[in-house]
mmCIF file of C-alpha atoms in Angstrom:
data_model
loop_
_atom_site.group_PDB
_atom_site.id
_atom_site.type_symbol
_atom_site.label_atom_id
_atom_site.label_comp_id
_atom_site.label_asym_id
_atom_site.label_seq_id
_atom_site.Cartn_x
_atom_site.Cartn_y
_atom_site.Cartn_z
ATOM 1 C CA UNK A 14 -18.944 -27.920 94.136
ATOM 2 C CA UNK A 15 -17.357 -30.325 96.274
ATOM 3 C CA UNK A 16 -14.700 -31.544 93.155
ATOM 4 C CA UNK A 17 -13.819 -27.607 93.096
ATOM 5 C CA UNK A 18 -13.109 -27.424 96.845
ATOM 6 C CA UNK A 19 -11.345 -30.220 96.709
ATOM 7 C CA UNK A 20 -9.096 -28.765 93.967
ATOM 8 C CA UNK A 21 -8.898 -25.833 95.634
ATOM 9 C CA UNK A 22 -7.371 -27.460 98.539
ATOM 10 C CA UNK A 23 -4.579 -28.941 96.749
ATOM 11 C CA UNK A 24 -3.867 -26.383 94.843
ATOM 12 C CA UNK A 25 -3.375 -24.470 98.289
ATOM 13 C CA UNK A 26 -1.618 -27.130 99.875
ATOM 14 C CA UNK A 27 1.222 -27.512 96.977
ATOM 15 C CA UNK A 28 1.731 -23.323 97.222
ATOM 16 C CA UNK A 29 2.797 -24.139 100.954
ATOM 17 C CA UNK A 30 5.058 -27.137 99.791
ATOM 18 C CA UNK A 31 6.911 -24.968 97.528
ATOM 19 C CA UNK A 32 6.654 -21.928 100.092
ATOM 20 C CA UNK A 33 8.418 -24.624 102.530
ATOM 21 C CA UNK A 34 11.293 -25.761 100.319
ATOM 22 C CA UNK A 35 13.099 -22.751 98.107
ATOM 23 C CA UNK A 36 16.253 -25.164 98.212
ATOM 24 C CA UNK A 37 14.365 -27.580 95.773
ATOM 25 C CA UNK A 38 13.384 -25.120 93.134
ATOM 26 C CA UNK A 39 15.818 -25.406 89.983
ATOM 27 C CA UNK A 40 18.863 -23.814 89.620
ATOM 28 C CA UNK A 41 19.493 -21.461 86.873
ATOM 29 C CA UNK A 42 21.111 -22.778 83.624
ATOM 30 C CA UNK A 43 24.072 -22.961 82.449
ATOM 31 C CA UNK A 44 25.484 -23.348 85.915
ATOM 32 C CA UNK A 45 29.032 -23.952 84.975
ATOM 33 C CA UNK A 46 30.939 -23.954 82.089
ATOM 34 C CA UNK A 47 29.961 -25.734 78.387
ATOM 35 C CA UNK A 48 31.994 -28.288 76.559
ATOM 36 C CA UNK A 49 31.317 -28.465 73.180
ATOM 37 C CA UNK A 50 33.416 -31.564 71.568
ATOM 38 C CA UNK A 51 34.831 -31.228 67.979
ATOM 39 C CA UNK A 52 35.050 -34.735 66.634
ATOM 40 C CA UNK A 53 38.011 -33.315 63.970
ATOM 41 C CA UNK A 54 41.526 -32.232 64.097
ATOM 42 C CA UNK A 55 41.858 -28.412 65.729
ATOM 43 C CA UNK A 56 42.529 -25.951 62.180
ATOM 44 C CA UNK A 57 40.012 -27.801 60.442
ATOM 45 C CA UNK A 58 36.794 -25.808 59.014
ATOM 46 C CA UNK A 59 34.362 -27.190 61.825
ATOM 47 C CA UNK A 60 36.651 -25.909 64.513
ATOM 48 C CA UNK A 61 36.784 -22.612 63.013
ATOM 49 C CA UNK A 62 32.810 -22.490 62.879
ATOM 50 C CA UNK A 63 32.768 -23.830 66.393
ATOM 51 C CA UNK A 64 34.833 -21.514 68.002
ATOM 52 C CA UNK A 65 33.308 -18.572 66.168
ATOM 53 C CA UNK A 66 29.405 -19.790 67.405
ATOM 54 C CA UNK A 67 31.335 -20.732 70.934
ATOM 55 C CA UNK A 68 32.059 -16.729 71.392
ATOM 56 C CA UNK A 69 28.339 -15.639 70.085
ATOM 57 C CA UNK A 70 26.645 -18.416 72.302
ATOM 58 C CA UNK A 71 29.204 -17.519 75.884
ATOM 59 C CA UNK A 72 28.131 -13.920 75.008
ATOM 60 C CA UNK A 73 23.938 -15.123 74.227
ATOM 61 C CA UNK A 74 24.327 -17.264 77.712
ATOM 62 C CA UNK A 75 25.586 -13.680 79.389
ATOM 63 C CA UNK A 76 29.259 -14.699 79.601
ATOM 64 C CA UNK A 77 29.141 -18.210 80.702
ATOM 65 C CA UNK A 78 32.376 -19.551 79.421
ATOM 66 C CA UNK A 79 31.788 -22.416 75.994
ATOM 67 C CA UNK A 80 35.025 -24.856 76.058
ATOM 68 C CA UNK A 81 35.397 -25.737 72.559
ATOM 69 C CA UNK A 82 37.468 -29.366 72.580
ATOM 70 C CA UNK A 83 39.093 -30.709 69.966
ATOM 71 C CA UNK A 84 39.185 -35.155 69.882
ATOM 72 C CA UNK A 85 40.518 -36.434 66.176
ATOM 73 C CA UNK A 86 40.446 -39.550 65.208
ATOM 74 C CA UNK A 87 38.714 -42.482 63.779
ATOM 75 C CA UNK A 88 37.821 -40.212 60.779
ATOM 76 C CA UNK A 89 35.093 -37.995 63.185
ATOM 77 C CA UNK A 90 33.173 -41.340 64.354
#
């Protein structure tokens, strides 16, 4: 009995912490925009799929914008 009071306490004592602070309670996500990073040259067939799944996934994320970037080089290492 006494291990369920005590239980009960805390459990009563953390709903007023929250209650206190809304500011700390997480934000919702995405909360700006996405970059998604190519590693290969822009006209290449892993840009085209990117940009393609970068329109279905801004659309999925209810218009958040997806930044598809292109950065060549070093033969996509």
């Amino acid at each position: 009995m006494h291990r369920f009071l005590r239980s009960l306490g805390c459990a009563a004592l953390g709903a007023l912490l929250v209650a206190q602070a809304p500011g700390a309670l997480a934000q919702s996500y995405p909360s700006k925009r996405i970059l998604w990073i190519v590693p290969y040259t822009p006209g290449a067939g892993s840009d085209t799929v990117a940009r393609l799944l970068s329109t279905k996934l801004s659309q999925s994320l209810g218009g958040e914008p997806v930044v598809v970037e292109n950065r060549g080089g070093a033969g996509g290492a």
